[in-house]
Amino acid sequence: MKLLEERIRKDGRIYPGNILKVDGFLNHQIDVTLMDKIGEAFYEKYKDRGITKVLTIEASGIAIAYAAARCFGVPLLFAKKSQSLNLGSDLYIAKVHSFTYKKDYQVILSKRYLTPDDRVLIVDDFLATGNAMLGLTDLCKMAGASVEGIGICIEKAFQSGGRELREMGFSVTSLAIIDHMTDDGEIVFCSEKDE
Amino acid sequence: MKLLEERIRKDGRIYPGNILKVDGFLNHQIDVTLMDKIGEAFYEKYKDRGITKVLTIEASGIAIAYAAARCFGVPLLFAKKSQSLNLGSDLYIAKVHSFTYKKDYQVILSKRYLTPDDRVLIVDDFLATGNAMLGLTDLCKMAGASVEGIGICIEKAFQSGGRELREMGFSVTSLAIIDHMTDDGEIVFCSEKDE
């Protein structure tokens, strides 16, 4: 998605350790107009898959899921990372390891909202190691729901998550795929490598 | 907002201790169509206030802020509850006491995204003690931004937050105001008390 690549290059900031900050438009302050277009891109890709629910994980996935769910005309569902007092007891729980924070956390869904009848599009802002996405696919498996696609805004192709998810048979659509970044601020997208 | 009151009565579940669960349409699974109408209601109320940004707090406020920000054509900004490794160091931080979880937490914004030029609409799903909203108004004060309004989906009028915020001079718009609930599942809205 050219529009997203251009925005990353314009407003993204690179920090040592391959950290890309896009908090000006994607995951702290959010450009709703851009996000609507991201939602439309996922809809175009998966509109024939009978999607019944858009699933993501709190917090930065929620705006993306909202934009996509609007296009599909289905509810959005977000997995929680902590067992809220108010969430009840009838839950699907999967474990996720965070490399960024070097610890395990849980992703949690109320059983009430995901069933074997559901055909799910999973979305998130970043795909790097893929662990969060694996956690969400685990939740779908527990519920007997089918994962029809995984829609990602920014994939880091130099980390293994995208490759592993595709090898497992998932349809992964990443709108901007970063081949590599340099500490002096250069970003090369996979779409540009052959140009 | 009659539509929201009807939905709360239809799909809300009441638990002892005045707990109202609306996780089927508002803050776990989210009905995007209803949320769009909620966004429109806030827009109708505050469209003449020169809103430049819609501010909320992760995670359940994000969908509401998205719907509102779409109507205003401005960015949404969500305060974080933990100091992410990637958030940087130039931050506004306010302290909030959670009665639900009986502990203090922080609400955090990057200084980059809130300035004295901003005219802010704050939104959230629930208003009870009002502490989270006070934290967000504190962040706006630190940034020198003006709080033009506070838009709430469900206010619990039997708790003091709404009254206190209004006494402080804030314009608070709550789309469904609950006068009281009973343990056997009855909900009485303030709009119905005179009927």
mmCIF file of C-alpha atoms in Angstrom:
data_model
loop_
_atom_site.group_PDB
_atom_site.id
_atom_site.type_symbol
_atom_site.label_atom_id
_atom_site.label_comp_id
_atom_site.label_asym_id
_atom_site.label_seq_id
_atom_site.Cartn_x
_atom_site.Cartn_y
_atom_site.Cartn_z
ATOM 1 C CA MET A 1 0.000 0.000 0.000
ATOM 2 C CA LYS A 2 1.885 2.957 -1.358
ATOM 3 C CA LEU A 3 0.049 5.451 0.857
ATOM 4 C CA LEU A 4 1.141 3.655 4.038
ATOM 5 C CA GLU A 5 4.736 3.232 2.851
ATOM 6 C CA GLU A 6 4.949 6.939 2.063
ATOM 7 C CA ARG A 7 3.529 7.849 5.454
ATOM 8 C CA ILE A 8 5.990 5.562 7.255
ATOM 9 C CA ARG A 9 8.850 7.186 5.388
ATOM 10 C CA LYS A 10 7.511 10.684 6.118
ATOM 11 C CA ASP A 11 6.509 10.347 9.771
ATOM 12 C CA GLY A 12 8.129 7.144 11.051
ATOM 13 C CA ARG A 13 11.183 7.442 13.259
ATOM 14 C CA ILE A 14 13.866 4.789 13.517
ATOM 15 C CA TYR A 15 15.715 3.981 16.727
ATOM 16 C CA PRO A 16 18.616 1.597 17.346
ATOM 17 C CA GLY A 17 17.602 -2.062 17.548
ATOM 18 C CA ASN A 18 15.330 -1.938 14.507
ATOM 19 C CA ILE A 19 12.675 -0.021 16.400
ATOM 20 C CA LEU A 20 10.287 1.894 14.147
ATOM 21 C CA LYS A 21 8.049 4.419 15.873
ATOM 22 C CA VAL A 22 4.830 5.262 14.078
ATOM 23 C CA ASP A 23 3.030 6.743 17.055
ATOM 24 C CA GLY A 24 2.151 9.912 15.167
ATOM 25 C CA PHE A 25 -0.385 8.193 12.921
ATOM 26 C CA LEU A 26 -0.808 4.500 13.784
ATOM 27 C CA ASN A 27 -0.653 3.559 17.465
ATOM 28 C CA HIS A 28 -0.775 6.517 19.865
ATOM 29 C CA GLN A 29 -2.091 9.392 17.800
ATOM 30 C CA ILE A 30 -4.138 7.853 14.990
ATOM 31 C CA ASP A 31 -4.881 9.294 11.560
ATOM 32 C CA VAL A 32 -8.446 8.127 11.087
ATOM 33 C CA THR A 33 -8.498 8.918 7.355
ATOM 34 C CA LEU A 34 -5.457 6.703 6.753
ATOM 35 C CA MET A 35 -6.927 4.033 8.998
ATOM 36 C CA ASP A 36 -10.183 4.009 7.004
ATOM 37 C CA LYS A 37 -8.133 3.323 3.864
ATOM 38 C CA ILE A 38 -6.292 0.509 5.649
ATOM 39 C CA GLY A 39 -9.645 -0.999 6.583
ATOM 40 C CA GLU A 40 -10.758 -0.774 2.942
ATOM 41 C CA ALA A 41 -7.583 -2.537 1.796
ATOM 42 C CA PHE A 42 -8.255 -5.480 4.096
ATOM 43 C CA TYR A 43 -11.867 -5.549 2.953
ATOM 44 C CA GLU A 44 -10.835 -5.685 -0.719
ATOM 45 C CA LYS A 45 -8.542 -8.610 0.047
ATOM 46 C CA TYR A 46 -10.942 -10.687 2.156
ATOM 47 C CA LYS A 47 -14.438 -9.573 1.082
ATOM 48 C CA ASP A 48 -15.218 -12.979 -0.448
ATOM 49 C CA ARG A 49 -14.287 -14.976 2.638
ATOM 50 C CA GLY A 50 -17.563 -14.637 4.528
ATOM 51 C CA ILE A 51 -15.932 -12.799 7.422
ATOM 52 C CA THR A 52 -18.195 -12.686 10.507
ATOM 53 C CA LYS A 53 -15.831 -11.032 12.964
ATOM 54 C CA VAL A 54 -12.673 -8.921 13.030
ATOM 55 C CA LEU A 55 -10.375 -9.936 15.893
ATOM 56 C CA THR A 56 -7.449 -8.002 17.330
ATOM 57 C CA ILE A 57 -5.567 -7.466 20.568
ATOM 58 C CA GLU A 58 -5.647 -4.434 22.831
ATOM 59 C CA ALA A 59 -4.684 -1.651 22.519
ATOM 60 C CA SER A 60 -3.087 -0.569 19.246
ATOM 61 C CA GLY A 61 -5.008 -3.090 17.158
ATOM 62 C CA ILE A 62 -8.409 -1.703 18.073
ATOM 63 C CA ALA A 63 -8.472 1.279 15.703
ATOM 64 C CA ILE A 64 -7.365 -0.943 12.804
ATOM 65 C CA ALA A 65 -9.996 -3.523 13.672
ATOM 66 C CA TYR A 66 -12.627 -0.792 13.869
ATOM 67 C CA ALA A 67 -11.792 0.452 10.383
ATOM 68 C CA ALA A 68 -11.903 -3.076 8.946
ATOM 69 C CA ALA A 69 -15.037 -4.155 10.818
ATOM 70 C CA ARG A 70 -16.876 -1.082 9.481
ATOM 71 C CA CYS A 71 -16.125 -2.165 5.905
ATOM 72 C CA PHE A 72 -17.229 -5.759 6.499
ATOM 73 C CA GLY A 73 -20.292 -4.706 8.518
ATOM 74 C CA VAL A 74 -19.398 -7.155 11.302
ATOM 75 C CA PRO A 75 -18.516 -6.746 14.996
ATOM 76 C CA LEU A 76 -14.972 -6.241 16.142
ATOM 77 C CA LEU A 77 -13.655 -8.263 19.037
ATOM 78 C CA PHE A 78 -10.504 -7.442 20.937
ATOM 79 C CA ALA A 79 -8.565 -9.869 23.100
ATOM 80 C CA LYS A 80 -7.548 -8.516 26.486
ATOM 81 C CA LYS A 81 -4.101 -8.856 27.986
ATOM 82 C CA SER A 82 -5.155 -9.006 31.616
ATOM 83 C CA GLN A 83 -7.971 -10.841 33.290
ATOM 84 C CA SER A 84 -10.294 -7.957 34.106
ATOM 85 C CA LEU A 85 -12.433 -8.337 37.197
ATOM 86 C CA ASN A 86 -15.437 -7.766 34.970
ATOM 87 C CA LEU A 87 -14.590 -10.251 32.239
ATOM 88 C CA GLY A 88 -16.182 -13.255 33.945
ATOM 89 C CA SER A 89 -14.858 -16.803 34.115
ATOM 90 C CA ASP A 90 -15.849 -18.477 30.878
ATOM 91 C CA LEU A 91 -12.728 -17.581 28.923
ATOM 92 C CA TYR A 92 -10.353 -18.702 26.210
ATOM 93 C CA ILE A 93 -6.784 -17.966 27.324
ATOM 94 C CA ALA A 94 -3.586 -18.320 25.278
ATOM 95 C CA LYS A 95 -0.027 -17.521 26.294
ATOM 96 C CA VAL A 96 2.144 -15.114 24.304
ATOM 97 C CA HIS A 97 5.834 -14.358 24.728
ATOM 98 C CA SER A 98 6.786 -10.726 24.193
ATOM 99 C CA PHE A 99 10.328 -10.224 22.928
ATOM 100 C CA THR A 100 9.998 -6.455 23.339
ATOM 101 C CA TYR A 101 9.178 -6.731 27.031
ATOM 102 C CA LYS A 102 10.956 -10.054 27.630
ATOM 103 C CA LYS A 103 8.050 -11.668 29.427
ATOM 104 C CA ASP A 104 5.007 -13.836 28.877
ATOM 105 C CA TYR A 105 1.504 -12.455 28.908
ATOM 106 C CA GLN A 106 -1.962 -13.844 28.292
ATOM 107 C CA VAL A 107 -4.461 -13.037 25.575
ATOM 108 C CA ILE A 108 -8.009 -13.538 26.765
ATOM 109 C CA LEU A 109 -11.422 -13.769 25.107
ATOM 110 C CA SER A 110 -14.849 -14.382 26.536
ATOM 111 C CA LYS A 111 -16.113 -17.691 25.109
ATOM 112 C CA ARG A 112 -19.428 -15.989 24.530
ATOM 113 C CA TYR A 113 -18.159 -14.013 21.525
ATOM 114 C CA LEU A 114 -16.277 -16.548 19.404
ATOM 115 C CA THR A 115 -17.912 -19.745 18.159
ATOM 116 C CA PRO A 116 -17.392 -22.491 15.549
ATOM 117 C CA ASP A 117 -19.662 -20.509 13.224
ATOM 118 C CA ASP A 118 -17.246 -17.587 13.105
ATOM 119 C CA ARG A 119 -15.016 -16.837 10.125
ATOM 120 C CA VAL A 120 -12.377 -14.510 11.485
ATOM 121 C CA LEU A 121 -10.133 -11.818 10.068
ATOM 122 C CA ILE A 122 -7.309 -11.084 12.523
ATOM 123 C CA VAL A 123 -5.657 -7.645 12.264
ATOM 124 C CA ASP A 124 -2.835 -5.835 14.032
ATOM 125 C CA ASP A 125 -0.444 -2.918 13.611
ATOM 126 C CA PHE A 126 2.889 -4.778 13.534
ATOM 127 C CA LEU A 127 4.074 -8.269 12.614
ATOM 128 C CA ALA A 128 7.597 -9.104 13.769
ATOM 129 C CA THR A 129 8.096 -12.364 15.681
ATOM 130 C CA GLY A 130 4.440 -13.214 15.120
ATOM 131 C CA ASN A 131 3.866 -14.348 18.692
ATOM 132 C CA ALA A 132 0.850 -12.132 19.326
ATOM 133 C CA MET A 133 -0.743 -13.364 16.084
ATOM 134 C CA LEU A 134 -0.070 -16.978 17.086
ATOM 135 C CA GLY A 135 -1.840 -16.273 20.366
ATOM 136 C CA LEU A 136 -4.895 -14.970 18.511
ATOM 137 C CA THR A 137 -4.937 -17.945 16.117
ATOM 138 C CA ASP A 138 -4.749 -20.201 19.216
ATOM 139 C CA LEU A 139 -7.852 -18.492 20.605
ATOM 140 C CA CYS A 140 -9.679 -19.084 17.311
ATOM 141 C CA LYS A 141 -8.647 -22.739 17.358
ATOM 142 C CA MET A 142 -9.951 -23.147 20.924
ATOM 143 C CA ALA A 143 -13.273 -21.660 19.808
ATOM 144 C CA GLY A 144 -13.414 -23.805 16.664
ATOM 145 C CA ALA A 145 -13.561 -20.627 14.572
ATOM 146 C CA SER A 146 -11.767 -20.467 11.221
ATOM 147 C CA VAL A 147 -9.022 -17.914 10.578
ATOM 148 C CA GLU A 148 -9.759 -16.605 7.089
ATOM 149 C CA GLY A 149 -6.927 -14.117 7.027
ATOM 150 C CA ILE A 150 -4.397 -12.078 8.961
ATOM 151 C CA GLY A 151 -4.177 -8.401 8.021
ATOM 152 C CA ILE A 152 -1.104 -6.474 9.135
ATOM 153 C CA CYS A 153 -0.209 -2.815 8.670
ATOM 154 C CA ILE A 154 3.577 -3.115 8.946
ATOM 155 C CA GLU A 155 5.518 -6.376 8.644
ATOM 156 C CA LYS A 156 9.209 -6.561 9.484
ATOM 157 C CA ALA A 157 10.400 -9.096 6.917
ATOM 158 C CA PHE A 158 13.756 -9.416 8.658
ATOM 159 C CA GLN A 159 11.991 -11.100 11.572
ATOM 160 C CA SER A 160 10.478 -14.529 11.148
ATOM 161 C CA GLY A 161 6.810 -14.106 12.115
ATOM 162 C CA GLY A 162 5.366 -13.518 8.664
ATOM 163 C CA ARG A 163 7.247 -16.419 7.092
ATOM 164 C CA GLU A 164 6.249 -18.787 9.887
ATOM 165 C CA LEU A 165 2.565 -17.851 9.756
ATOM 166 C CA ARG A 166 2.516 -18.319 5.959
ATOM 167 C CA GLU A 167 4.261 -21.687 6.284
ATOM 168 C CA MET A 168 1.549 -22.719 8.726
ATOM 169 C CA GLY A 169 -0.959 -22.045 5.936
ATOM 170 C CA PHE A 170 -2.385 -18.730 7.073
ATOM 171 C CA SER A 171 -3.202 -16.063 4.513
ATOM 172 C CA VAL A 172 -1.167 -13.062 5.684
ATOM 173 C CA THR A 173 -1.677 -9.664 4.041
ATOM 174 C CA SER A 174 0.805 -6.994 5.086
ATOM 175 C CA LEU A 175 0.229 -3.528 3.650
ATOM 176 C CA ALA A 176 3.820 -2.348 4.149
ATOM 177 C CA ILE A 177 6.646 -4.869 4.343
ATOM 178 C CA ILE A 178 9.991 -3.590 5.535
ATOM 179 C CA ASP A 179 12.995 -5.377 4.067
ATOM 180 C CA HIS A 180 15.463 -3.583 6.289
ATOM 181 C CA MET A 181 16.124 -0.379 8.181
ATOM 182 C CA THR A 182 19.401 1.339 8.951
ATOM 183 C CA ASP A 183 20.295 3.177 12.150
ATOM 184 C CA ASP A 184 20.749 6.382 10.152
ATOM 185 C CA GLY A 185 17.067 6.324 9.293
ATOM 186 C CA GLU A 186 16.770 4.605 5.929
ATOM 187 C CA ILE A 187 13.792 2.306 5.363
ATOM 188 C CA VAL A 188 13.700 -0.089 2.411
ATOM 189 C CA PHE A 189 10.386 -1.734 1.637
ATOM 190 C CA CYS A 190 10.211 -5.129 -0.057
ATOM 191 C CA SER A 191 8.069 -3.537 -2.771
ATOM 192 C CA GLU A 192 11.036 -1.353 -3.740
ATOM 193 C CA LYS A 193 13.748 -3.989 -3.872
ATOM 194 C CA ASP A 194 13.184 -4.804 -7.538
ATOM 195 C CA GLU A 195 12.771 -1.199 -8.619
ATOM 196 C CA MET B 1 -29.744 8.367 23.411
ATOM 197 C CA LYS B 2 -32.684 6.003 23.213
ATOM 198 C CA LEU B 3 -30.851 3.511 20.984
ATOM 199 C CA LEU B 4 -28.078 3.041 23.527
ATOM 200 C CA GLU B 5 -30.475 2.783 26.473
ATOM 201 C CA GLU B 6 -32.458 0.104 24.655
ATOM 202 C CA ARG B 7 -29.296 -1.818 23.833
ATOM 203 C CA ILE B 8 -28.082 -1.665 27.441
ATOM 204 C CA ARG B 9 -31.440 -3.006 28.606
ATOM 205 C CA LYS B 10 -31.426 -5.761 25.961
ATOM 206 C CA ASP B 11 -27.812 -6.944 26.154
ATOM 207 C CA GLY B 12 -26.369 -5.512 29.376
ATOM 208 C CA ARG B 13 -25.946 -7.847 32.343
ATOM 209 C CA ILE B 14 -26.020 -6.704 35.947
ATOM 210 C CA TYR B 15 -23.860 -8.232 38.666
ATOM 211 C CA PRO B 16 -23.819 -7.553 42.403
ATOM 212 C CA GLY B 17 -22.001 -4.369 43.386
ATOM 213 C CA ASN B 18 -23.603 -2.229 40.689
ATOM 214 C CA ILE B 19 -21.482 -3.839 37.983
ATOM 215 C CA LEU B 20 -22.979 -3.498 34.503
ATOM 216 C CA LYS B 21 -21.398 -5.655 31.805
ATOM 217 C CA VAL B 22 -21.783 -4.391 28.270
ATOM 218 C CA ASP B 23 -18.987 -6.451 26.749
ATOM 219 C CA GLY B 24 -21.242 -7.795 24.009
ATOM 220 C CA PHE B 25 -21.450 -4.470 22.187
ATOM 221 C CA LEU B 26 -19.324 -1.773 23.848
ATOM 222 C CA ASN B 27 -15.997 -2.862 25.317
ATOM 223 C CA HIS B 28 -14.918 -6.379 24.342
ATOM 224 C CA GLN B 29 -17.020 -7.245 21.343
ATOM 225 C CA ILE B 30 -17.980 -3.953 19.702
ATOM 226 C CA ASP B 31 -21.015 -3.199 17.556
ATOM 227 C CA VAL B 32 -19.482 -0.838 15.008
ATOM 228 C CA THR B 33 -22.846 0.361 13.700
ATOM 229 C CA LEU B 34 -23.936 1.433 17.173
ATOM 230 C CA MET B 35 -20.524 2.986 17.784
ATOM 231 C CA ASP B 36 -20.791 5.052 14.597
ATOM 232 C CA LYS B 37 -24.090 6.458 15.898
ATOM 233 C CA ILE B 38 -22.452 7.247 19.238
ATOM 234 C CA GLY B 39 -19.718 9.120 17.379
ATOM 235 C CA GLU B 40 -22.375 11.092 15.472
ATOM 236 C CA ALA B 41 -24.127 12.018 18.714
ATOM 237 C CA PHE B 42 -20.919 13.482 20.146
ATOM 238 C CA TYR B 43 -20.305 15.299 16.867
ATOM 239 C CA GLU B 44 -23.782 16.852 16.937
ATOM 240 C CA LYS B 45 -23.171 18.091 20.468
ATOM 241 C CA TYR B 46 -19.665 19.525 19.979
ATOM 242 C CA LYS B 47 -19.438 20.308 16.260
ATOM 243 C CA ASP B 48 -19.253 24.064 16.907
ATOM 244 C CA ARG B 49 -16.405 23.861 19.393
ATOM 245 C CA GLY B 50 -13.502 23.755 16.938
ATOM 246 C CA ILE B 51 -12.390 20.307 18.100
ATOM 247 C CA THR B 52 -8.862 19.458 16.874
ATOM 248 C CA LYS B 53 -8.375 16.138 18.640
ATOM 249 C CA VAL B 54 -10.392 13.361 20.278
ATOM 250 C CA LEU B 55 -8.649 12.018 23.376
ATOM 251 C CA THR B 56 -9.361 8.782 25.234
ATOM 252 C CA ILE B 57 -7.629 6.145 27.325
ATOM 253 C CA GLU B 58 -6.697 2.615 26.321
ATOM 254 C CA ALA B 59 -8.290 0.220 25.692
ATOM 255 C CA SER B 60 -12.081 0.424 25.711
ATOM 256 C CA GLY B 61 -12.176 4.115 24.824
ATOM 257 C CA ILE B 62 -10.385 3.663 21.518
ATOM 258 C CA ALA B 63 -13.332 2.438 19.450
ATOM 259 C CA ILE B 64 -15.505 5.269 20.764
ATOM 260 C CA ALA B 65 -12.785 7.816 20.023
ATOM 261 C CA TYR B 66 -12.383 6.376 16.531
ATOM 262 C CA ALA B 67 -16.080 6.805 15.781
ATOM 263 C CA ALA B 68 -16.066 10.381 17.073
ATOM 264 C CA ALA B 69 -12.779 11.382 15.418
ATOM 265 C CA ARG B 70 -14.140 10.160 12.067
ATOM 266 C CA CYS B 71 -17.096 12.538 12.363
ATOM 267 C CA PHE B 72 -14.925 15.504 13.335
ATOM 268 C CA GLY B 73 -12.267 14.692 10.742
ATOM 269 C CA VAL B 74 -9.505 15.011 13.350
ATOM 270 C CA PRO B 75 -6.928 12.585 14.781
ATOM 271 C CA LEU B 76 -7.671 10.435 17.778
ATOM 272 C CA LEU B 77 -5.151 10.225 20.567
ATOM 273 C CA PHE B 78 -5.198 7.585 23.275
ATOM 274 C CA ALA B 79 -3.409 7.839 26.600
ATOM 275 C CA LYS B 80 -1.463 4.749 27.595
ATOM 276 C CA LYS B 81 -1.592 3.152 31.011
ATOM 277 C CA SER B 82 1.948 1.842 31.100
ATOM 278 C CA GLN B 83 5.173 3.437 30.044
ATOM 279 C CA SER B 84 5.917 1.484 26.881
ATOM 280 C CA LEU B 85 9.553 0.987 25.980
ATOM 281 C CA ASN B 86 8.791 2.613 22.659
ATOM 282 C CA LEU B 87 6.963 5.675 23.933
ATOM 283 C CA GLY B 88 10.074 7.784 24.470
ATOM 284 C CA SER B 89 10.831 10.117 27.359
ATOM 285 C CA ASP B 90 9.095 13.389 26.570
ATOM 286 C CA LEU B 91 5.821 12.595 28.280
ATOM 287 C CA TYR B 92 2.891 14.038 30.170
ATOM 288 C CA ILE B 93 2.033 11.714 33.062
ATOM 289 C CA ALA B 94 -0.951 11.943 35.422
ATOM 290 C CA LYS B 95 -1.912 9.625 38.259
ATOM 291 C CA VAL B 96 -5.314 7.941 38.423
ATOM 292 C CA HIS B 97 -6.817 5.913 41.251
ATOM 293 C CA SER B 98 -8.872 2.924 40.136
ATOM 294 C CA PHE B 99 -11.640 1.967 42.542
ATOM 295 C CA THR B 100 -12.407 -1.166 40.525
ATOM 296 C CA TYR B 101 -8.861 -2.484 40.857
ATOM 297 C CA LYS B 102 -8.044 -0.693 44.121
ATOM 298 C CA LYS B 103 -4.738 0.699 42.924
ATOM 299 C CA ASP B 104 -3.154 3.730 41.302
ATOM 300 C CA TYR B 105 -2.051 3.762 37.705
ATOM 301 C CA GLN B 106 -0.607 6.315 35.337
ATOM 302 C CA VAL B 107 -2.065 7.832 32.180
ATOM 303 C CA ILE B 108 0.628 8.829 29.747
ATOM 304 C CA LEU B 109 0.789 10.954 26.595
ATOM 305 C CA SER B 110 3.689 11.886 24.361
ATOM 306 C CA LYS B 111 4.124 15.672 24.562
ATOM 307 C CA ARG B 112 4.510 15.692 20.817
ATOM 308 C CA TYR B 113 0.803 15.127 20.200
ATOM 309 C CA LEU B 114 -0.965 17.589 22.515
ATOM 310 C CA THR B 115 -0.229 21.323 22.404
ATOM 311 C CA PRO B 116 -1.746 24.646 23.561
ATOM 312 C CA ASP B 117 -3.366 24.937 20.116
ATOM 313 C CA ASP B 118 -5.478 21.830 20.693
ATOM 314 C CA ARG B 119 -9.189 21.952 21.484
ATOM 315 C CA VAL B 120 -9.969 18.528 22.885
ATOM 316 C CA LEU B 121 -13.014 16.312 23.110
ATOM 317 C CA ILE B 122 -12.417 13.583 25.703
ATOM 318 C CA VAL B 123 -14.486 10.386 25.352
ATOM 319 C CA ASP B 124 -14.823 7.119 27.250
ATOM 320 C CA ASP B 125 -17.177 4.187 27.722
ATOM 321 C CA PHE B 126 -18.077 4.628 31.419
ATOM 322 C CA LEU B 127 -18.193 7.495 33.886
ATOM 323 C CA ALA B 128 -18.478 6.446 37.534
ATOM 324 C CA THR B 129 -16.004 7.965 39.996
ATOM 325 C CA GLY B 130 -14.622 10.141 37.219
ATOM 326 C CA ASN B 131 -11.000 9.488 38.148
ATOM 327 C CA ALA B 132 -9.896 8.394 34.691
ATOM 328 C CA MET B 133 -11.508 11.497 33.177
ATOM 329 C CA LEU B 134 -9.788 13.709 35.748
ATOM 330 C CA GLY B 135 -6.494 12.122 34.717
ATOM 331 C CA LEU B 136 -7.160 12.991 31.078
ATOM 332 C CA THR B 137 -8.167 16.567 31.915
ATOM 333 C CA ASP B 138 -4.915 16.824 33.907
ATOM 334 C CA LEU B 139 -2.960 15.787 30.818
ATOM 335 C CA CYS B 140 -4.740 18.475 28.770
ATOM 336 C CA LYS B 141 -3.939 21.065 31.445
ATOM 337 C CA MET B 142 -0.250 20.080 31.401
ATOM 338 C CA ALA B 143 -0.227 20.530 27.633
ATOM 339 C CA GLY B 144 -2.115 23.830 27.804
ATOM 340 C CA ALA B 145 -4.850 22.347 25.617
ATOM 341 C CA SER B 146 -8.489 23.258 26.234
ATOM 342 C CA VAL B 147 -11.057 20.610 27.134
ATOM 343 C CA GLU B 148 -14.089 21.507 25.033
ATOM 344 C CA GLY B 149 -16.188 18.596 26.171
ATOM 345 C CA ILE B 150 -16.333 15.162 27.761
ATOM 346 C CA GLY B 151 -18.427 12.573 25.934
ATOM 347 C CA ILE B 152 -19.467 9.461 27.843
ATOM 348 C CA CYS B 153 -21.455 6.444 26.686
ATOM 349 C CA ILE B 154 -22.757 5.301 30.072
ATOM 350 C CA GLU B 155 -22.777 7.424 33.218
ATOM 351 C CA LYS B 156 -23.620 5.957 36.602
ATOM 352 C CA ALA B 157 -25.442 8.875 38.227
ATOM 353 C CA PHE B 158 -25.343 7.157 41.625
ATOM 354 C CA GLN B 159 -21.587 7.670 41.643
ATOM 355 C CA SER B 160 -20.148 11.148 41.975
ATOM 356 C CA GLY B 161 -17.885 11.557 38.929
ATOM 357 C CA GLY B 162 -20.333 13.247 36.591
ATOM 358 C CA ARG B 163 -21.509 15.738 39.208
ATOM 359 C CA GLU B 164 -17.953 16.612 40.202
ATOM 360 C CA LEU B 165 -16.775 17.132 36.623
ATOM 361 C CA ARG B 166 -19.768 19.387 35.890
ATOM 362 C CA GLU B 167 -19.150 21.358 39.101
ATOM 363 C CA MET B 168 -15.582 21.900 37.911
ATOM 364 C CA GLY B 169 -17.056 23.548 34.820
ATOM 365 C CA PHE B 170 -16.588 20.781 32.253
ATOM 366 C CA SER B 171 -19.258 20.153 29.653
ATOM 367 C CA VAL B 172 -20.157 16.485 30.173
ATOM 368 C CA THR B 173 -22.439 14.725 27.682
ATOM 369 C CA SER B 174 -23.518 11.228 28.706
ATOM 370 C CA LEU B 175 -25.615 9.326 26.188
ATOM 371 C CA ALA B 176 -27.147 6.945 28.736
ATOM 372 C CA ILE B 177 -27.375 7.960 32.389
ATOM 373 C CA ILE B 178 -28.254 5.239 34.864
ATOM 374 C CA ASP B 179 -30.187 6.425 37.898
ATOM 375 C CA HIS B 180 -29.994 3.067 39.626
ATOM 376 C CA MET B 181 -29.753 -0.661 39.079
ATOM 377 C CA THR B 182 -31.110 -3.507 41.161
ATOM 378 C CA ASP B 183 -29.452 -6.870 41.811
ATOM 379 C CA ASP B 184 -32.368 -8.614 40.128
ATOM 380 C CA GLY B 185 -31.466 -6.921 36.867
ATOM 381 C CA GLU B 186 -33.588 -3.806 36.643
ATOM 382 C CA ILE B 187 -31.996 -0.687 35.131
ATOM 383 C CA VAL B 188 -33.632 2.718 35.526
ATOM 384 C CA PHE B 189 -32.307 5.519 33.358
ATOM 385 C CA CYS B 190 -32.524 9.151 34.453
ATOM 386 C CA SER B 191 -34.408 9.916 31.225
ATOM 387 C CA GLU B 192 -37.205 7.642 32.422
ATOM 388 C CA LYS B 193 -37.640 8.944 35.930
ATOM 389 C CA ASP B 194 -40.234 11.565 35.010
ATOM 390 C CA GLU B 195 -42.168 9.335 32.626
#
